[in-house]
Amino acid sequence: KGMTPDQIRDNAAADAAVQREIKKAGREGAANIRKEFNTLTKEDREAAKAFGKLKESAALGTAKGDVALIISFAKVLDPGSVVREGEFATIADSIGVPERIVAAFNRARAGERMSNKERLEVVRAARRNLQPSIDSFLGQYNRYKDILTRSGYSVEDNLYNPYDGIQDIEAYSLFSDEELIEISKDVNSMSTKEFKELQKEIQRRVDANQARE
């Protein structure tokens, strides 16, 4: 005996309810994984943000920008800390800021601008100090990527890599100081096409450098 129209309607409603519950469970499962990952990698987001501000400050070419540059450097070293200009000298030693950078900070506070070479030295030092954090982050990222993939969830929708766009450390040695200053000034205003061209040029120089070794 076939089902009545009411039974067909009730069955369809029940099936729809089951599908809604399945989708809800999926969203909640993905949200829990994302929340756990974001909690574990909070300092990575802060470190990457500090490095971005550091590069922007390096491009300003002013004493005020140099003060911001060095405070951002301290944040890269210790992303969980609150670094204020007036407290910098007090905490610099405890977080391992090199003496020459502390000296540059004091000169900048007095109104003396750093040279472009000094600014680039700070950028490169900050990038070197980021490497262990990046390596640790990528280990966590790949673990959670595997969990999401095996659970059938979207990696792109749930995981964020704050270090995307921060170039490999060797790339900093493949450009002249003048080129790096120009890149630092222009990168935030680049179109997607221009940024991809810059990435290609960096990769070309990395490949050429490796071929010479």
mmCIF file of C-alpha atoms in Angstrom:
data_model
loop_
_atom_site.group_PDB
_atom_site.id
_atom_site.type_symbol
_atom_site.label_atom_id
_atom_site.label_comp_id
_atom_site.label_asym_id
_atom_site.label_seq_id
_atom_site.Cartn_x
_atom_site.Cartn_y
_atom_site.Cartn_z
ATOM 1 C CA LYS A 1 0.000 0.000 0.000
ATOM 2 C CA GLY A 2 1.375 3.438 -0.967
ATOM 3 C CA MET A 3 1.866 6.303 1.421
ATOM 4 C CA THR A 4 -0.733 8.987 1.802
ATOM 5 C CA PRO A 5 0.092 12.570 0.865
ATOM 6 C CA ASP A 6 0.329 13.412 4.580
ATOM 7 C CA GLN A 7 2.817 10.581 5.162
ATOM 8 C CA ILE A 8 4.902 11.642 2.190
ATOM 9 C CA ARG A 9 4.949 15.196 3.503
ATOM 10 C CA ASP A 10 5.823 14.055 7.038
ATOM 11 C CA ASN A 11 8.632 11.820 5.750
ATOM 12 C CA ALA A 12 10.058 14.656 3.668
ATOM 13 C CA ALA A 13 9.945 16.958 6.681
ATOM 14 C CA ALA A 14 11.686 14.328 8.821
ATOM 15 C CA ASP A 15 14.404 13.818 6.186
ATOM 16 C CA ALA A 16 14.928 17.583 5.972
ATOM 17 C CA ALA A 17 15.226 17.785 9.766
ATOM 18 C CA VAL A 18 17.832 15.002 9.771
ATOM 19 C CA GLN A 19 19.847 16.801 7.083
ATOM 20 C CA ARG A 20 19.701 20.030 9.085
ATOM 21 C CA GLU A 21 21.019 18.229 12.156
ATOM 22 C CA ILE A 22 23.822 16.644 10.122
ATOM 23 C CA LYS A 23 24.825 20.068 8.747
ATOM 24 C CA LYS A 24 24.602 21.625 12.216
ATOM 25 C CA ALA A 25 26.843 18.903 13.658
ATOM 26 C CA GLY A 26 29.295 19.504 10.827
ATOM 27 C CA ARG A 27 29.376 23.254 11.443
ATOM 28 C CA GLU A 28 29.816 22.767 15.179
ATOM 29 C CA GLY A 29 32.561 20.194 14.657
ATOM 30 C CA ALA A 30 34.461 22.498 12.316
ATOM 31 C CA ALA A 31 33.916 25.458 14.658
ATOM 32 C CA ASN A 32 35.365 23.513 17.594
ATOM 33 C CA ILE A 33 38.454 22.536 15.594
ATOM 34 C CA ARG A 34 38.877 26.131 14.373
ATOM 35 C CA LYS A 35 38.504 27.530 17.898
ATOM 36 C CA GLU A 36 41.123 25.121 19.264
ATOM 37 C CA PHE A 37 43.554 25.968 16.452
ATOM 38 C CA ASN A 38 43.043 29.730 16.877
ATOM 39 C CA THR A 39 43.685 29.474 20.608
ATOM 40 C CA LEU A 40 46.931 27.576 20.053
ATOM 41 C CA THR A 41 48.187 30.004 17.403
ATOM 42 C CA LYS A 42 47.131 33.325 18.957
ATOM 43 C CA GLU A 43 50.724 34.514 19.427
ATOM 44 C CA ASP A 44 51.539 33.651 15.811
ATOM 45 C CA ARG A 45 48.856 36.062 14.618
ATOM 46 C CA GLU A 46 50.257 38.742 16.931
ATOM 47 C CA ALA A 47 53.842 38.125 15.772
ATOM 48 C CA ALA A 48 52.879 38.277 12.091
ATOM 49 C CA LYS A 49 50.880 41.464 12.714
ATOM 50 C CA ALA A 50 53.874 43.017 14.493
ATOM 51 C CA PHE A 51 56.146 42.081 11.575
ATOM 52 C CA GLY A 52 53.713 43.722 9.145
ATOM 53 C CA LYS A 53 53.725 46.915 11.207
ATOM 54 C CA LEU A 54 57.504 46.721 11.417
ATOM 55 C CA LYS A 55 57.833 46.730 7.614
ATOM 56 C CA GLU A 56 55.376 49.615 7.289
ATOM 57 C CA SER A 57 57.306 51.633 9.870
ATOM 58 C CA ALA A 58 60.619 50.911 8.129
ATOM 59 C CA ALA A 59 59.243 52.472 4.948
ATOM 60 C CA LEU A 60 58.290 55.798 6.615
ATOM 61 C CA GLY A 61 61.835 57.121 6.835
ATOM 62 C CA THR A 62 61.117 59.266 9.913
ATOM 63 C CA ALA A 63 62.354 59.239 13.508
ATOM 64 C CA LYS A 64 58.777 58.593 14.687
ATOM 65 C CA GLY A 65 58.549 55.684 12.257
ATOM 66 C CA ASP A 66 61.866 54.367 13.563
ATOM 67 C CA VAL A 67 60.514 54.343 17.133
ATOM 68 C CA ALA A 68 57.471 52.358 15.913
ATOM 69 C CA LEU A 69 59.804 50.063 13.946
ATOM 70 C CA ILE A 70 61.798 49.090 17.028
ATOM 71 C CA ILE A 71 58.716 48.678 19.231
ATOM 72 C CA SER A 72 57.332 46.310 16.575
ATOM 73 C CA PHE A 73 60.661 44.471 16.633
ATOM 74 C CA ALA A 74 60.206 43.924 20.379
ATOM 75 C CA LYS A 75 56.672 42.617 19.709
ATOM 76 C CA VAL A 76 58.081 40.130 17.198
ATOM 77 C CA LEU A 77 60.467 38.869 19.880
ATOM 78 C CA ASP A 78 57.725 38.618 22.503
ATOM 79 C CA PRO A 79 54.292 38.702 20.800
ATOM 80 C CA GLY A 80 52.390 38.094 24.027
ATOM 81 C CA SER A 81 53.724 41.229 25.703
ATOM 82 C CA VAL A 82 52.441 44.790 25.728
ATOM 83 C CA VAL A 83 55.338 46.994 24.594
ATOM 84 C CA ARG A 84 54.906 50.729 25.189
ATOM 85 C CA GLU A 85 57.349 53.401 24.115
ATOM 86 C CA GLY A 86 57.985 54.651 27.655
ATOM 87 C CA GLU A 87 58.624 51.134 28.963
ATOM 88 C CA PHE A 88 60.810 49.902 26.129
ATOM 89 C CA ALA A 89 64.175 50.522 27.795
ATOM 90 C CA THR A 90 63.009 48.646 30.901
ATOM 91 C CA ILE A 91 61.874 45.489 29.113
ATOM 92 C CA ALA A 92 64.356 45.457 26.206
ATOM 93 C CA ASP A 93 66.983 43.473 28.082
ATOM 94 C CA SER A 94 64.492 40.919 29.420
ATOM 95 C CA ILE A 95 63.216 40.031 25.939
ATOM 96 C CA GLY A 96 66.636 40.004 24.262
ATOM 97 C CA VAL A 97 66.667 43.181 22.168
ATOM 98 C CA PRO A 98 70.269 43.707 20.911
ATOM 99 C CA GLU A 99 72.129 46.697 22.398
ATOM 100 C CA ARG A 100 72.646 48.352 19.009
ATOM 101 C CA ILE A 101 68.876 48.358 18.426
ATOM 102 C CA VAL A 102 68.254 49.799 21.893
ATOM 103 C CA ALA A 103 70.782 52.533 21.041
ATOM 104 C CA ALA A 104 68.995 53.238 17.745
ATOM 105 C CA PHE A 105 65.682 53.445 19.623
ATOM 106 C CA ASN A 106 67.104 56.023 22.041
ATOM 107 C CA ARG A 107 68.469 58.105 19.161
ATOM 108 C CA ALA A 108 65.134 57.946 17.343
ATOM 109 C CA ARG A 109 63.269 59.108 20.457
ATOM 110 C CA ALA A 110 65.619 62.076 20.507
ATOM 111 C CA GLY A 111 64.667 62.844 16.894
ATOM 112 C CA GLU A 112 67.632 61.268 15.054
ATOM 113 C CA ARG A 113 66.548 59.164 12.095
ATOM 114 C CA MET A 114 68.026 55.738 11.378
ATOM 115 C CA SER A 115 69.707 55.089 8.046
ATOM 116 C CA ASN A 116 67.995 52.836 5.498
ATOM 117 C CA LYS A 117 70.721 50.272 6.105
ATOM 118 C CA GLU A 118 69.950 50.256 9.839
ATOM 119 C CA ARG A 119 66.229 49.874 9.173
ATOM 120 C CA LEU A 120 66.831 46.927 6.878
ATOM 121 C CA GLU A 121 69.079 45.358 9.484
ATOM 122 C CA VAL A 122 66.179 45.509 11.959
ATOM 123 C CA VAL A 123 63.769 44.008 9.388
ATOM 124 C CA ARG A 124 66.163 41.173 8.633
ATOM 125 C CA ALA A 125 66.835 40.520 12.327
ATOM 126 C CA ALA A 126 63.089 40.396 12.995
ATOM 127 C CA ARG A 127 62.595 37.949 10.125
ATOM 128 C CA ARG A 128 65.337 35.679 11.432
ATOM 129 C CA ASN A 129 63.752 35.704 14.877
ATOM 130 C CA LEU A 130 60.392 34.748 13.352
ATOM 131 C CA GLN A 131 61.691 31.551 11.766
ATOM 132 C CA PRO A 132 61.337 29.253 14.820
ATOM 133 C CA SER A 133 57.790 30.523 15.329
ATOM 134 C CA ILE A 134 56.956 29.891 11.679
ATOM 135 C CA ASP A 135 58.367 26.362 11.851
ATOM 136 C CA SER A 136 56.347 25.618 14.989
ATOM 137 C CA PHE A 137 53.201 27.135 13.501
ATOM 138 C CA LEU A 138 53.460 25.093 10.309
ATOM 139 C CA GLY A 139 53.635 21.916 12.380
ATOM 140 C CA GLN A 140 50.367 22.873 14.096
ATOM 141 C CA TYR A 141 48.815 24.020 10.815
ATOM 142 C CA ASN A 142 49.554 20.754 9.037
ATOM 143 C CA ARG A 143 48.212 18.710 11.964
ATOM 144 C CA TYR A 144 44.904 20.571 12.007
ATOM 145 C CA LYS A 145 44.757 20.550 8.220
ATOM 146 C CA ASP A 146 44.934 16.752 8.377
ATOM 147 C CA ILE A 147 42.199 16.625 11.047
ATOM 148 C CA LEU A 148 39.880 18.822 8.977
ATOM 149 C CA THR A 149 40.542 16.883 5.787
ATOM 150 C CA ARG A 150 39.868 13.519 7.435
ATOM 151 C CA SER A 151 36.677 14.935 8.978
ATOM 152 C CA GLY A 152 35.449 16.203 5.625
ATOM 153 C CA TYR A 153 35.679 19.912 6.513
ATOM 154 C CA SER A 154 37.070 22.737 4.404
ATOM 155 C CA VAL A 155 40.648 23.684 5.300
ATOM 156 C CA GLU A 156 40.386 27.042 3.537
ATOM 157 C CA ASP A 157 37.264 28.030 5.503
ATOM 158 C CA ASN A 158 38.656 27.067 8.904
ATOM 159 C CA LEU A 159 42.432 27.606 9.012
ATOM 160 C CA TYR A 160 44.308 30.866 8.551
ATOM 161 C CA ASN A 161 48.057 31.145 8.063
ATOM 162 C CA PRO A 162 49.130 34.611 9.278
ATOM 163 C CA TYR A 163 52.623 34.070 7.870
ATOM 164 C CA ASP A 164 51.406 33.877 4.259
ATOM 165 C CA GLY A 165 53.213 36.559 2.265
ATOM 166 C CA ILE A 166 56.231 36.680 4.591
ATOM 167 C CA GLN A 167 59.032 35.624 2.279
ATOM 168 C CA ASP A 168 61.656 32.970 2.935
ATOM 169 C CA ILE A 169 64.558 34.425 4.876
ATOM 170 C CA GLU A 170 67.060 33.939 2.050
ATOM 171 C CA ALA A 171 65.052 36.263 -0.192
ATOM 172 C CA TYR A 172 66.153 39.226 1.920
ATOM 173 C CA SER A 173 69.748 38.667 0.852
ATOM 174 C CA LEU A 174 68.867 38.549 -2.854
ATOM 175 C CA PHE A 175 67.838 42.191 -3.200
ATOM 176 C CA SER A 176 69.904 45.301 -2.771
ATOM 177 C CA ASP A 177 69.152 47.619 0.137
ATOM 178 C CA GLU A 178 67.616 50.133 -2.276
ATOM 179 C CA GLU A 179 65.339 47.481 -3.815
ATOM 180 C CA LEU A 180 64.164 46.292 -0.409
ATOM 181 C CA ILE A 181 63.272 49.831 0.642
ATOM 182 C CA GLU A 182 61.169 50.264 -2.500
ATOM 183 C CA ILE A 183 59.489 46.877 -2.014
ATOM 184 C CA SER A 184 58.708 47.752 1.603
ATOM 185 C CA LYS A 185 57.100 51.018 0.490
ATOM 186 C CA ASP A 186 55.062 49.513 -2.347
ATOM 187 C CA VAL A 187 53.987 46.040 -1.234
ATOM 188 C CA ASN A 188 50.875 47.122 0.692
ATOM 189 C CA SER A 189 49.508 49.044 -2.298
ATOM 190 C CA MET A 190 50.303 46.389 -4.922
ATOM 191 C CA SER A 191 47.556 44.843 -7.010
ATOM 192 C CA THR A 192 47.189 41.060 -6.980
ATOM 193 C CA LYS A 193 48.932 40.922 -10.371
ATOM 194 C CA GLU A 194 51.862 43.080 -9.177
ATOM 195 C CA PHE A 195 52.258 41.026 -6.003
ATOM 196 C CA LYS A 196 52.337 37.796 -8.032
ATOM 197 C CA GLU A 197 54.993 39.313 -10.282
ATOM 198 C CA LEU A 198 57.045 40.189 -7.191
ATOM 199 C CA GLN A 199 56.681 36.613 -5.923
ATOM 200 C CA LYS A 200 57.858 35.295 -9.305
ATOM 201 C CA GLU A 201 60.891 37.602 -9.213
ATOM 202 C CA ILE A 202 61.755 36.483 -5.685
ATOM 203 C CA GLN A 203 61.450 32.828 -6.706
ATOM 204 C CA ARG A 204 63.577 33.488 -9.803
ATOM 205 C CA ARG A 205 66.344 34.960 -7.638
ATOM 206 C CA VAL A 206 66.085 32.143 -5.094
ATOM 207 C CA ASP A 207 66.355 29.544 -7.899
ATOM 208 C CA ALA A 208 69.300 31.353 -9.488
ATOM 209 C CA ASN A 209 71.058 31.586 -6.129
ATOM 210 C CA GLN A 210 70.522 27.870 -5.460
ATOM 211 C CA ALA A 211 71.838 27.000 -8.942
ATOM 212 C CA ARG A 212 75.087 28.850 -8.171
ATOM 213 C CA GLU A 213 75.603 26.955 -4.917
#
